[in-house]
mmCIF file of C-alpha atoms (C1' of nucleotides) and ligand atoms in Angstrom:
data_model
loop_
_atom_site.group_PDB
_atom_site.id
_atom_site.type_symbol
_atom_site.label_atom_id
_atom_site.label_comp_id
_atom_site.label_asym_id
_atom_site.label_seq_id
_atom_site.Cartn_x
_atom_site.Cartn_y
_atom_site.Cartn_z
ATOM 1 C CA UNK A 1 73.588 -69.530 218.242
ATOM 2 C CA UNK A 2 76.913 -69.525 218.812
ATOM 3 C CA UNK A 3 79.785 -67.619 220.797
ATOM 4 C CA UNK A 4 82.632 -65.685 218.425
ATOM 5 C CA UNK A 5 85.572 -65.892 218.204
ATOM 6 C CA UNK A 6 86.262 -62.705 219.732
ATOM 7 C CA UNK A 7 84.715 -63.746 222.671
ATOM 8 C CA UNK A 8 86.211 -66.801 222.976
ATOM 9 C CA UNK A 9 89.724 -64.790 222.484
ATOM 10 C CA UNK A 10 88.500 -62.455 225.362
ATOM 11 C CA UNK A 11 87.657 -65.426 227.699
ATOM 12 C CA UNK A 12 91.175 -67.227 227.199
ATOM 13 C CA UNK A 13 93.169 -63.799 227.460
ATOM 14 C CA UNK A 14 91.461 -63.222 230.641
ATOM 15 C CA UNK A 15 91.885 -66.969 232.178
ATOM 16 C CA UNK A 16 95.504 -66.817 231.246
ATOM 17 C CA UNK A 17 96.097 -63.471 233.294
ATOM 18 C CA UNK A 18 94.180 -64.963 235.864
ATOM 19 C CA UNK A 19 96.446 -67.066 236.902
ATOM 20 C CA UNK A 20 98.968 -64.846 236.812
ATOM 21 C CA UNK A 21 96.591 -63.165 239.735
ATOM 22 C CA UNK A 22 95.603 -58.973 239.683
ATOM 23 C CA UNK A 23 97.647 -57.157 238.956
ATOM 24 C CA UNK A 24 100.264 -58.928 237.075
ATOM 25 C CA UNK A 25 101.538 -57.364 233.838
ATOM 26 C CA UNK A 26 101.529 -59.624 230.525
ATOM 27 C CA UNK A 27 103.119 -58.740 227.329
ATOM 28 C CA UNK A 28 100.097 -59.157 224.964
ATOM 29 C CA UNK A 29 103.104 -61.235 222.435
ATOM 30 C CA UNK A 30 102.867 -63.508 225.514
ATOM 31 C CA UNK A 31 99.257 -64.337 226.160
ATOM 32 C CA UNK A 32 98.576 -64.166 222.226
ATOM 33 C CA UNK A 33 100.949 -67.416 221.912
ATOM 34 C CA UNK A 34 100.089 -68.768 225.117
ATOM 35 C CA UNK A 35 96.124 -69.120 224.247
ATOM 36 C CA UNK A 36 96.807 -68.962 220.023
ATOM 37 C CA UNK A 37 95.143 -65.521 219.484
ATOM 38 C CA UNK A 38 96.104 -63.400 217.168
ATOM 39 C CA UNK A 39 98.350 -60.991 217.776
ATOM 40 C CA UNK A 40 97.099 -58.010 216.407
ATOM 41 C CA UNK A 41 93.287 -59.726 216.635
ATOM 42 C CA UNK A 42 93.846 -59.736 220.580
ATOM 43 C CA UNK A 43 94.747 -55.906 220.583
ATOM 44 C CA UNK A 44 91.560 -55.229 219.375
ATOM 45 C CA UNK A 45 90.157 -57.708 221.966
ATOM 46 C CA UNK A 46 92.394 -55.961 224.852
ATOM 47 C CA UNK A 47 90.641 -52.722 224.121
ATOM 48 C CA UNK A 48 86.956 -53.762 224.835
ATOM 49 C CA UNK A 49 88.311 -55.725 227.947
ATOM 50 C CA UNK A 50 90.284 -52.029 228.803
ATOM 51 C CA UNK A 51 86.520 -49.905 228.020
ATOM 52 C CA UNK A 52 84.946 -52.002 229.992
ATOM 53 C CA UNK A 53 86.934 -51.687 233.259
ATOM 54 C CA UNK A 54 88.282 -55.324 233.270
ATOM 55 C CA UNK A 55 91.871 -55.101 232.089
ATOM 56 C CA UNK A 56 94.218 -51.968 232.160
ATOM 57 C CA UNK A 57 96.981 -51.354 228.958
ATOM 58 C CA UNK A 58 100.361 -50.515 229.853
ATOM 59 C CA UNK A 59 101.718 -49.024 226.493
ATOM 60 C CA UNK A 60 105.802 -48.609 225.898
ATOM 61 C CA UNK A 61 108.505 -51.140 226.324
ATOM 62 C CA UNK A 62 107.624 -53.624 229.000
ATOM 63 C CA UNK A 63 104.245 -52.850 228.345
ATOM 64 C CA UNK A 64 101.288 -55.475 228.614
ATOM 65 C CA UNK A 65 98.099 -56.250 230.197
ATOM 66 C CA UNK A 66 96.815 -56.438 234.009
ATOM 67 C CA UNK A 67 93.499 -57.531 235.608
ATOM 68 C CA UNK A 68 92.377 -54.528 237.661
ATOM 69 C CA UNK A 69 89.999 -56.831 239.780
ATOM 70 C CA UNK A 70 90.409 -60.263 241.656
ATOM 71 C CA UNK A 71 89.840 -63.452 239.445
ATOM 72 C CA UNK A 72 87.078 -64.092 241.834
ATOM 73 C CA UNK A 73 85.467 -60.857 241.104
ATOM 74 C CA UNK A 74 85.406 -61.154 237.124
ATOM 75 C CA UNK A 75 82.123 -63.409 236.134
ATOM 76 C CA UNK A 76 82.584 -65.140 232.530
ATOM 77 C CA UNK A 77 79.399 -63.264 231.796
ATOM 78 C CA UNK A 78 81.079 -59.913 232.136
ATOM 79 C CA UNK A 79 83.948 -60.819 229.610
ATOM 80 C CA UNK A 80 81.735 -62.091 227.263
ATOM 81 C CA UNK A 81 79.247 -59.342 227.261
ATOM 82 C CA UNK A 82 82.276 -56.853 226.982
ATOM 83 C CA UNK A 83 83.377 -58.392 223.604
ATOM 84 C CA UNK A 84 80.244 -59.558 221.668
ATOM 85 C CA UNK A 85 77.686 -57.221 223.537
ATOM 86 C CA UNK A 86 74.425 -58.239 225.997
ATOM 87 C CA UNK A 87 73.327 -61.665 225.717
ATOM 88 C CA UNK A 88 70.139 -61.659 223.486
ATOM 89 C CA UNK A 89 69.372 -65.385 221.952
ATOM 90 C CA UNK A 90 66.841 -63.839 219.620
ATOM 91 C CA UNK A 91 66.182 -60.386 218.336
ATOM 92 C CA UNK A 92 63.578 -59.716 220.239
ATOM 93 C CA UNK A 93 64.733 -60.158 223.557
ATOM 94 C CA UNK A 94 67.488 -57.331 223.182
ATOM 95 C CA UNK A 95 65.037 -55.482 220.825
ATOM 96 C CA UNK A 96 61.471 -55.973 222.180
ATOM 97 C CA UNK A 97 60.529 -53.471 219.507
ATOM 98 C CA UNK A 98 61.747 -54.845 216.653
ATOM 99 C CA UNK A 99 58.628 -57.072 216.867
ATOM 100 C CA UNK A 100 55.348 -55.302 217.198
ATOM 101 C CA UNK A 101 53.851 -58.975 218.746
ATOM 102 C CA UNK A 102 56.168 -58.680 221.444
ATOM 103 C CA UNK A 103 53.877 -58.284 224.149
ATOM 104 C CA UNK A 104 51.640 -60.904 223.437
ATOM 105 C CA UNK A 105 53.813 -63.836 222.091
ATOM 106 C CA UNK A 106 54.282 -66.526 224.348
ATOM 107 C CA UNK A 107 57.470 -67.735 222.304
ATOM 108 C CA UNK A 108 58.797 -64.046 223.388
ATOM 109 C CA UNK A 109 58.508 -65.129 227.127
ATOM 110 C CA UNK A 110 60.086 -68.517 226.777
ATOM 111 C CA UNK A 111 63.261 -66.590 224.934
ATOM 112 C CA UNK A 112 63.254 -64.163 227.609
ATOM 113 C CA UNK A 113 63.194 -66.801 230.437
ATOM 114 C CA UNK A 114 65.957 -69.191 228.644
ATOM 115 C CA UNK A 115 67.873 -66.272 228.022
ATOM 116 C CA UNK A 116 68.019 -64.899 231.671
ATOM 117 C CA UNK A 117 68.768 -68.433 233.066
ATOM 118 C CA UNK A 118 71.768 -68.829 230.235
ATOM 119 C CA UNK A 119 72.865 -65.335 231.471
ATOM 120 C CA UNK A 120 73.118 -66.394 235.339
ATOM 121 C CA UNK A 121 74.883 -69.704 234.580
ATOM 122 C CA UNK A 122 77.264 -67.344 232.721
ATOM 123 C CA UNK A 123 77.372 -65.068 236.241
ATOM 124 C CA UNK A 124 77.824 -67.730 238.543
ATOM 125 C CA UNK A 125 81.227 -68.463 237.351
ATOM 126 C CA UNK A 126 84.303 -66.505 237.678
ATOM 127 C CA UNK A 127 87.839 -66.742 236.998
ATOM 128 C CA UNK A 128 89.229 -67.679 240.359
ATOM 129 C CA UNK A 129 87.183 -70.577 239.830
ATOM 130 C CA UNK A 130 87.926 -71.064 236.260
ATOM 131 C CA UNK A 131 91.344 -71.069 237.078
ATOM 132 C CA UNK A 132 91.840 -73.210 239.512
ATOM 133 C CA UNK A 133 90.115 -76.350 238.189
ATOM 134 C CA UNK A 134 92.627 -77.598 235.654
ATOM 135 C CA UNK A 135 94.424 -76.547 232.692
ATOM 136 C CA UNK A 136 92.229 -73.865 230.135
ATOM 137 C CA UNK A 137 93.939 -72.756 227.151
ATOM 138 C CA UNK A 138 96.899 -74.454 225.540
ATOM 139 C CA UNK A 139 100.609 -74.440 226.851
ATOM 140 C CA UNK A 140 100.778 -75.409 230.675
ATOM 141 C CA UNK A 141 102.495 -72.421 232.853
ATOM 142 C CA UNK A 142 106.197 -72.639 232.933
ATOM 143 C CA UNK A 143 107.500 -70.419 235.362
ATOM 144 C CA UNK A 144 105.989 -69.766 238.908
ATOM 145 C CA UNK A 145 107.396 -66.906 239.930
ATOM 146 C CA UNK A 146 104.762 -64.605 237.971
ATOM 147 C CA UNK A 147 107.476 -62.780 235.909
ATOM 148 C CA UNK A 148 106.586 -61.818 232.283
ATOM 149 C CA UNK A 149 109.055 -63.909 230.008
ATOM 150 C CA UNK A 150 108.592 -64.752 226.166
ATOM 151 C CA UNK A 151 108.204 -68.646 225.561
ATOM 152 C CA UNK A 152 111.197 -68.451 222.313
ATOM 153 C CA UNK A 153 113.520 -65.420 220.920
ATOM 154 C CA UNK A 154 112.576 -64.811 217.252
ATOM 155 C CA UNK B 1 74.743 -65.533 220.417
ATOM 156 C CA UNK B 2 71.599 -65.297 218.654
ATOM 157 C CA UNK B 3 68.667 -66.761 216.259
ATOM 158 C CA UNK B 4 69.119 -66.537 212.559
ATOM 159 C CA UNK B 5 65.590 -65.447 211.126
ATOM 160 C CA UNK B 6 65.400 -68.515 209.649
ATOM 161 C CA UNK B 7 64.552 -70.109 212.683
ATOM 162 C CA UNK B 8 62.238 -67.478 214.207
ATOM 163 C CA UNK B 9 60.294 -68.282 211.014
ATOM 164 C CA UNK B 10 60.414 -71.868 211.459
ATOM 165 C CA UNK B 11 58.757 -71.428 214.866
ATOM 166 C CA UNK B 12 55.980 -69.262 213.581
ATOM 167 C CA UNK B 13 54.960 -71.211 210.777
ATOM 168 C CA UNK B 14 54.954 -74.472 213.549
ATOM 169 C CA UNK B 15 53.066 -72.432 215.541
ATOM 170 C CA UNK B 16 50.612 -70.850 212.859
ATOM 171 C CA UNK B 17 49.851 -74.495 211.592
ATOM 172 C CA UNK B 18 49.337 -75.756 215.519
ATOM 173 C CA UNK B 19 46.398 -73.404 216.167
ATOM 174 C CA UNK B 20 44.899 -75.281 213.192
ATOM 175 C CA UNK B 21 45.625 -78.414 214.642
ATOM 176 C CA UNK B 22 47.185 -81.457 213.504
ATOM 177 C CA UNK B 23 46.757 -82.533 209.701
ATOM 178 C CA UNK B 24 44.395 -79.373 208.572
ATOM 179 C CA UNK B 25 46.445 -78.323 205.573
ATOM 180 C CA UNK B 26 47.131 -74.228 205.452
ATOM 181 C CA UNK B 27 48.615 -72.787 201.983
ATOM 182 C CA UNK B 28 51.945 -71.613 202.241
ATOM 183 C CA UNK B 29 50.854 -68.305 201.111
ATOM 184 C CA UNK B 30 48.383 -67.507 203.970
ATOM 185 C CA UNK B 31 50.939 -68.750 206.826
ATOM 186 C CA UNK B 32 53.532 -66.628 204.989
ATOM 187 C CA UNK B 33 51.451 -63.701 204.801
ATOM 188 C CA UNK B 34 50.105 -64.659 208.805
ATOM 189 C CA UNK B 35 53.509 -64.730 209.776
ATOM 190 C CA UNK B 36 55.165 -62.032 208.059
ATOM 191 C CA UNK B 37 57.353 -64.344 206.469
ATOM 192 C CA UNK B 38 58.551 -63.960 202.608
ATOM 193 C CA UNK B 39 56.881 -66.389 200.429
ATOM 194 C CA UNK B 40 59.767 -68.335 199.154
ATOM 195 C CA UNK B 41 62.255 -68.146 201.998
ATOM 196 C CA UNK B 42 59.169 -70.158 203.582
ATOM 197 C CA UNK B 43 59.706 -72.712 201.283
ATOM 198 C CA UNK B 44 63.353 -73.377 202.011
ATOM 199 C CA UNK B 45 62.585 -73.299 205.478
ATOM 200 C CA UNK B 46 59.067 -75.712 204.989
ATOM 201 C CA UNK B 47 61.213 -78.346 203.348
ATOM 202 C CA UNK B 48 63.935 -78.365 206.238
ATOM 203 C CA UNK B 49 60.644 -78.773 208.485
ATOM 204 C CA UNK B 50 59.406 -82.089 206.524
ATOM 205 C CA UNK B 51 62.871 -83.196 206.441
ATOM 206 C CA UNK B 52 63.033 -83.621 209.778
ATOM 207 C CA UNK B 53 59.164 -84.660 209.984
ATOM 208 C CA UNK B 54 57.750 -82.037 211.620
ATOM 209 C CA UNK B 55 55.095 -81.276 208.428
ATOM 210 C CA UNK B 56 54.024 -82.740 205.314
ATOM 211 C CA UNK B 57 54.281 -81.037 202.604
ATOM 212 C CA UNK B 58 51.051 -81.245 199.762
ATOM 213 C CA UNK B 59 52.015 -79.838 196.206
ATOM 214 C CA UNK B 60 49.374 -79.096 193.354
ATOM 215 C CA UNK B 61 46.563 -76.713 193.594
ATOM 216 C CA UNK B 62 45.099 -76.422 196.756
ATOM 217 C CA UNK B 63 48.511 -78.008 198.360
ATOM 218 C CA UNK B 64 49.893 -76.414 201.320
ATOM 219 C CA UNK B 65 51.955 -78.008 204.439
ATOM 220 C CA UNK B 66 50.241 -79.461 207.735
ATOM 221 C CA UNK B 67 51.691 -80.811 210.644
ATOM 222 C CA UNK B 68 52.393 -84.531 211.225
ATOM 223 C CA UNK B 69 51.997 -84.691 215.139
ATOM 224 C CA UNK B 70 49.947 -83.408 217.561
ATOM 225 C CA UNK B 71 51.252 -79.521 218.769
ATOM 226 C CA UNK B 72 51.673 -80.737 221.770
ATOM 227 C CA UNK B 73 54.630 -83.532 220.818
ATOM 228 C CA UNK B 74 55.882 -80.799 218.807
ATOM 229 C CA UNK B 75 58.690 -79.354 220.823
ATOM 230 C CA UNK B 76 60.231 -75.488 220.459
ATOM 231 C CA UNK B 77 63.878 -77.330 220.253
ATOM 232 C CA UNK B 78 63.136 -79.747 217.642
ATOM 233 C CA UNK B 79 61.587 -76.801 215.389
ATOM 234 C CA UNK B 80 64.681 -74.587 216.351
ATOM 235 C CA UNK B 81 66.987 -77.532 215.466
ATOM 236 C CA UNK B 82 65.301 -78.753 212.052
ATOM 237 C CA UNK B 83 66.012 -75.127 210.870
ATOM 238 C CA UNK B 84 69.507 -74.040 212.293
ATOM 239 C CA UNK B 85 71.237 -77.536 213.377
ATOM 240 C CA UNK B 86 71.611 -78.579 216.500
ATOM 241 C CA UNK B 87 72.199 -75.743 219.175
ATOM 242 C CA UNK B 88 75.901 -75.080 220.122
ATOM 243 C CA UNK B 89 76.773 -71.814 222.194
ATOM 244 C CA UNK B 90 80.556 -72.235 221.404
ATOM 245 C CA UNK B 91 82.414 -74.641 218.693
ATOM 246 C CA UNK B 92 83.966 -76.797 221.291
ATOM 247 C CA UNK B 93 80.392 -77.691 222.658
ATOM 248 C CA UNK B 94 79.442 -79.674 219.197
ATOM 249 C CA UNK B 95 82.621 -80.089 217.885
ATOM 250 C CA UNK B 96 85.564 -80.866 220.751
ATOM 251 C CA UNK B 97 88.161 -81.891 218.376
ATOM 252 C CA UNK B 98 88.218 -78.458 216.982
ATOM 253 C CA UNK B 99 89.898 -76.903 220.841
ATOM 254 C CA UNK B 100 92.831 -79.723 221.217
ATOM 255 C CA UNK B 101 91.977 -78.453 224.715
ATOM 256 C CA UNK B 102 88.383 -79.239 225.158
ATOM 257 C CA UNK B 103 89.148 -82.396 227.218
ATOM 258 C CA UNK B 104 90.894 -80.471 230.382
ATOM 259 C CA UNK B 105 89.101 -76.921 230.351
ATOM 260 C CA UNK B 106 87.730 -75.701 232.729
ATOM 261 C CA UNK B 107 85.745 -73.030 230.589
ATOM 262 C CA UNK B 108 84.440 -75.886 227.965
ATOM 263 C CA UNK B 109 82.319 -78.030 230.887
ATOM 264 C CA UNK B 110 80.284 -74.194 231.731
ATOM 265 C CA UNK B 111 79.646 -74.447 228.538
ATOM 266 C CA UNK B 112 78.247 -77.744 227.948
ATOM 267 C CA UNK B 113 76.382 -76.689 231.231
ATOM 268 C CA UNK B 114 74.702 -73.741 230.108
ATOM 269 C CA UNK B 115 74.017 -75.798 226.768
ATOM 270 C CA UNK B 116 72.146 -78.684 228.100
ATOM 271 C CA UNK B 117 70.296 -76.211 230.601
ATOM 272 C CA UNK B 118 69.317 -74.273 227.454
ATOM 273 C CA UNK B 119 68.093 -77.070 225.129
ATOM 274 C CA UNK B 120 66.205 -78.328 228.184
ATOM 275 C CA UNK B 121 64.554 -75.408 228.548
ATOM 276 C CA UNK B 122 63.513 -75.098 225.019
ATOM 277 C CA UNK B 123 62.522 -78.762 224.895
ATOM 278 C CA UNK B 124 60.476 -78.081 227.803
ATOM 279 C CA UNK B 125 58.100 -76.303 225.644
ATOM 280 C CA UNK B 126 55.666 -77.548 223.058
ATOM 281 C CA UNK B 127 53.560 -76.006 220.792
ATOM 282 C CA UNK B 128 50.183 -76.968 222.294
ATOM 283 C CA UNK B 129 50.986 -74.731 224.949
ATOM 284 C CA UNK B 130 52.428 -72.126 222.742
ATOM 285 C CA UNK B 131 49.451 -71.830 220.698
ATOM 286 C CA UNK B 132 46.901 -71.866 223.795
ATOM 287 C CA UNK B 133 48.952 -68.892 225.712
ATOM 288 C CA UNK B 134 47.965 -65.702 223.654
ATOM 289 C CA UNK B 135 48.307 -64.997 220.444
ATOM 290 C CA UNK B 136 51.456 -64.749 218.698
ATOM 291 C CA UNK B 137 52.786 -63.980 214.727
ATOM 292 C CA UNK B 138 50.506 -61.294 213.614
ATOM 293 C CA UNK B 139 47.002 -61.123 213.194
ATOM 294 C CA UNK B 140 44.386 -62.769 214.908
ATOM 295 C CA UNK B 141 43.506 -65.981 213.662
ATOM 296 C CA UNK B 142 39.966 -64.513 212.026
ATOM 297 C CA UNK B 143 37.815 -68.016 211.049
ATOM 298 C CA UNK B 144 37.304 -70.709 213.938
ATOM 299 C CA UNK B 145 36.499 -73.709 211.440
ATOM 300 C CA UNK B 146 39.725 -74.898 210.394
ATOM 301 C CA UNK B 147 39.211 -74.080 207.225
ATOM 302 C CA UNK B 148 42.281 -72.692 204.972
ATOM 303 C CA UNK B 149 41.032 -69.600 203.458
ATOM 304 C CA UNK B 150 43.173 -66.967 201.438
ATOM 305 C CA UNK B 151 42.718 -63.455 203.102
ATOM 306 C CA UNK B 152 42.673 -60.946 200.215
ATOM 307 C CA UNK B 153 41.814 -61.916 196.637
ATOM 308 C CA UNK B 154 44.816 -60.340 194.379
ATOM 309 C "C1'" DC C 1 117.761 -41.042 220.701
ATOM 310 C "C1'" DG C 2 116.628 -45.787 219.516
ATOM 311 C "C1'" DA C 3 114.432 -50.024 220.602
ATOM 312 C "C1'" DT C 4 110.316 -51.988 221.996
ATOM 313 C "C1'" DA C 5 105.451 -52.487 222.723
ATOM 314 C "C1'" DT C 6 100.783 -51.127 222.320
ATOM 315 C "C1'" DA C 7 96.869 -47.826 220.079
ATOM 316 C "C1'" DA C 8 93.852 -46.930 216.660
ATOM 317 C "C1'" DG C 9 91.705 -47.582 212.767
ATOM 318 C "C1'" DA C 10 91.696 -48.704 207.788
ATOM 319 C "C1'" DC C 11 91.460 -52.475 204.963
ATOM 320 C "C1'" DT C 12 90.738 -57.277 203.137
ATOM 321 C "C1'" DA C 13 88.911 -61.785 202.832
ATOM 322 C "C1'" DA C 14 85.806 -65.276 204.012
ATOM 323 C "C1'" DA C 15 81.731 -66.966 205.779
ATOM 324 C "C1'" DT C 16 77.017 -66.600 206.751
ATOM 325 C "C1'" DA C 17 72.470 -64.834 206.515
ATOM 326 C "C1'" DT C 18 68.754 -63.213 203.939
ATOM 327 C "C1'" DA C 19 66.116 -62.953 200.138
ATOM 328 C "C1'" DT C 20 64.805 -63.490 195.291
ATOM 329 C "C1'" DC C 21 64.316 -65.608 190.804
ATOM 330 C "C1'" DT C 22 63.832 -69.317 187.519
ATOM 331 C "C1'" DT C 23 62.570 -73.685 185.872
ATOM 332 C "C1'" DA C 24 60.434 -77.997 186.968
ATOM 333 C "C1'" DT C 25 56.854 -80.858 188.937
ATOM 334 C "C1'" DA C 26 52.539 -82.236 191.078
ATOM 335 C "C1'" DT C 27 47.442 -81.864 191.614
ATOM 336 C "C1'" DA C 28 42.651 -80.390 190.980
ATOM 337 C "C1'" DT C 29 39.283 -79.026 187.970
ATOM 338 C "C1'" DC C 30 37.188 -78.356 183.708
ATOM 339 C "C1'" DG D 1 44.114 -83.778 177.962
ATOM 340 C "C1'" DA D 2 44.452 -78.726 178.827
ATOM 341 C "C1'" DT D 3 44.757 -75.192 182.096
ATOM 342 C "C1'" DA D 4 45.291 -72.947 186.351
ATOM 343 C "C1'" DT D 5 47.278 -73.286 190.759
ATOM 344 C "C1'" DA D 6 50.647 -74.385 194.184
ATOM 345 C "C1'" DT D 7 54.910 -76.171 195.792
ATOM 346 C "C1'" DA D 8 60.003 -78.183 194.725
ATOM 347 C "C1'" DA D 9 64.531 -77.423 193.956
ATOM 348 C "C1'" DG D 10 68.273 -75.007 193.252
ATOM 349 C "C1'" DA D 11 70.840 -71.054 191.244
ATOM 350 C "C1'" DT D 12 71.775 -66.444 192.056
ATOM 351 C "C1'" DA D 13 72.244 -61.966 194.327
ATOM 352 C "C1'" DT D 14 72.893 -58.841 198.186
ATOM 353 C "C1'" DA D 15 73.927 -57.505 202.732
ATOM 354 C "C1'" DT D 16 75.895 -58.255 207.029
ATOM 355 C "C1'" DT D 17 78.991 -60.177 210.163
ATOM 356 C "C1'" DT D 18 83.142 -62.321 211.319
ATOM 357 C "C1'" DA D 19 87.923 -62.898 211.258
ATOM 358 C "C1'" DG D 20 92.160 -61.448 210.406
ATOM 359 C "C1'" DT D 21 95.872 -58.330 208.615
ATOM 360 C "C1'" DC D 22 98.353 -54.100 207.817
ATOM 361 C "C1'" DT D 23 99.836 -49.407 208.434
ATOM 362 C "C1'" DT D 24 100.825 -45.382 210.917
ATOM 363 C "C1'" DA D 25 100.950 -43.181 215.359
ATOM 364 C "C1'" DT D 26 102.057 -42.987 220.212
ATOM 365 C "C1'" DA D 27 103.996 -44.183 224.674
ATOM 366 C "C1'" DT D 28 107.810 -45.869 227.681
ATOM 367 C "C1'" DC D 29 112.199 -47.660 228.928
ATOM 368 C "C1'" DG D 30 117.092 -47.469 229.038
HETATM 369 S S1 SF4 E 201 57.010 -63.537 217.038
HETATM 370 FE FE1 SF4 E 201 57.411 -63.667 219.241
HETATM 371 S S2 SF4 E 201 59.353 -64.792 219.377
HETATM 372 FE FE2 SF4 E 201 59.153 -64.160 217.256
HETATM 373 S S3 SF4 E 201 60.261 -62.190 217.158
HETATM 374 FE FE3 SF4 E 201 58.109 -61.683 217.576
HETATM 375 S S4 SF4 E 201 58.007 -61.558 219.802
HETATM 376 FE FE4 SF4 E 201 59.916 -62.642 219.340
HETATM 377 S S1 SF4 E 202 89.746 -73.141 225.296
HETATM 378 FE FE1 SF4 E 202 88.139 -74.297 226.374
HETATM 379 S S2 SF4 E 202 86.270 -73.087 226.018
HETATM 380 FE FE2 SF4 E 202 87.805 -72.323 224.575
HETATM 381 S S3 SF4 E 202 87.408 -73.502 222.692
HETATM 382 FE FE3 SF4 E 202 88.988 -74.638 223.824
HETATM 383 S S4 SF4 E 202 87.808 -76.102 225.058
HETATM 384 FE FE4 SF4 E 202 86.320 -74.583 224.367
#
DNA sequence: CGATATAAGACTAAATATATCTTATATATC
DNA sequence: GATATATAAGATATATTTAGTCTTATATCG
């Protein structure tokens, strides 16, 4: 009952080029170090966020990552769901068939009511919002000025 | 984001031994085979259930478990939580010293949010209820007397 | 072209979940 | 006390998922 790592991953990839604002291109070395991902774990991550309409990959030198959509327009739900799938806190509420009770169980309607109320808290906040109130996510943001810059030369 | 099996079985062998009431005394092999639950793995899961005294468990012949409180004390968290631990949707919710982060984010307090709103909800619910709202786990419950009978002679 | 950065997917390792099997222990009944 | 029955406790086995790494290919800039 408990979030992955990848979708922890996608949430702090997504904060950090949220405050960067839409549209901003981040080398993926720089958000991996920024939020301690992974490098090559957040590539992975990058592409569900990409399938799913919420970041676009810029490939070549100078490449990176941009939101395509206004902090304010990406819920936490709709990360979330793009990395680890939809919601479902037991089988049955993703599968109803996968138990032939379904129908009647009354435990099966408490599931699906907890898990629609845990989806729309999940809804109800977006990145805008997320990024405003306080520091997520490690390292606080050097540089104002929105440019992509590595934190240290190797 | 979802329930291990372990705990779905925990729930139904509550709930199988709350439509017989408190203290009437049920094998393990007829809730097991009522519940579609293997035999054994019920037994792991029985003995996590008197830990946290939720059922007593009766060895020797004609032993069985039964449940210690009334079904309708009994509630769907504290069954949940005797089987899989208390419920954490992401790391930093039960453990903050494991995100050095957890005490600025803006991310972590959604998710203690949604948390508490979700083990409300759960403990919300008792078994009383549960049992009196249609029938769930399997066959109907076929004799009205109480009384622990095996269904098919092997 | 050569340097840089990501894509894509194979591969590995670790953790967890699920289930079974074996030996021991407790109780009722004869 | 002997026997049959039922659970206890824990070792073991298997499968699945998670987490992370590595390799080769591809795209872009200068
Ligand atoms: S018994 Fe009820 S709660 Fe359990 S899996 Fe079936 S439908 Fe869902
Ligand atoms: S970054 Fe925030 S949400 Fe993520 S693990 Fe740390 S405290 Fe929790």
């Amino acid at each position: 009952m408990r979030l992955t790592r990848a979708g922890e991953y996608g949430i702090r990839c997504v904060l950090h080029l949220a405050r960067h604002g839409k549209g901003t291109l981040v080398s993926r070395k720089e958000i991996a170090v920024r939020t301690d991902v992974p490098t090559h774990f957040l590539a992975k991550i990058a592409q569900q966020l990409s399938r799913a309409g919420i970041i676009e990959i810029l490939q070549g030198a100078n490449g990176g990552y941009r939101l395509l959509a206004d902090p304010s327009e990406i819920t936490l739900l709709s990360v979330i769901e793009a990395i680890i799938g939809e919601i479902s806190l037991n089988d049955c509420v993703g599968r109803p068939e996968s138990c032939h009770n379904s129908t009647l169980c009354s435990v099966h309607r408490i599931w699906n009511k907890a898990n629609q109320q845990l989806r729309a808290t999940l809804q109800e906040t977006d990145f805008a919002t997320l990024a405003s109130e306080d520091a997520c996510c490690l390292t606080p943001f050097p540089e104002a000025d929105g440019h992509n810059r590595p934190i240290e030369k190797k």
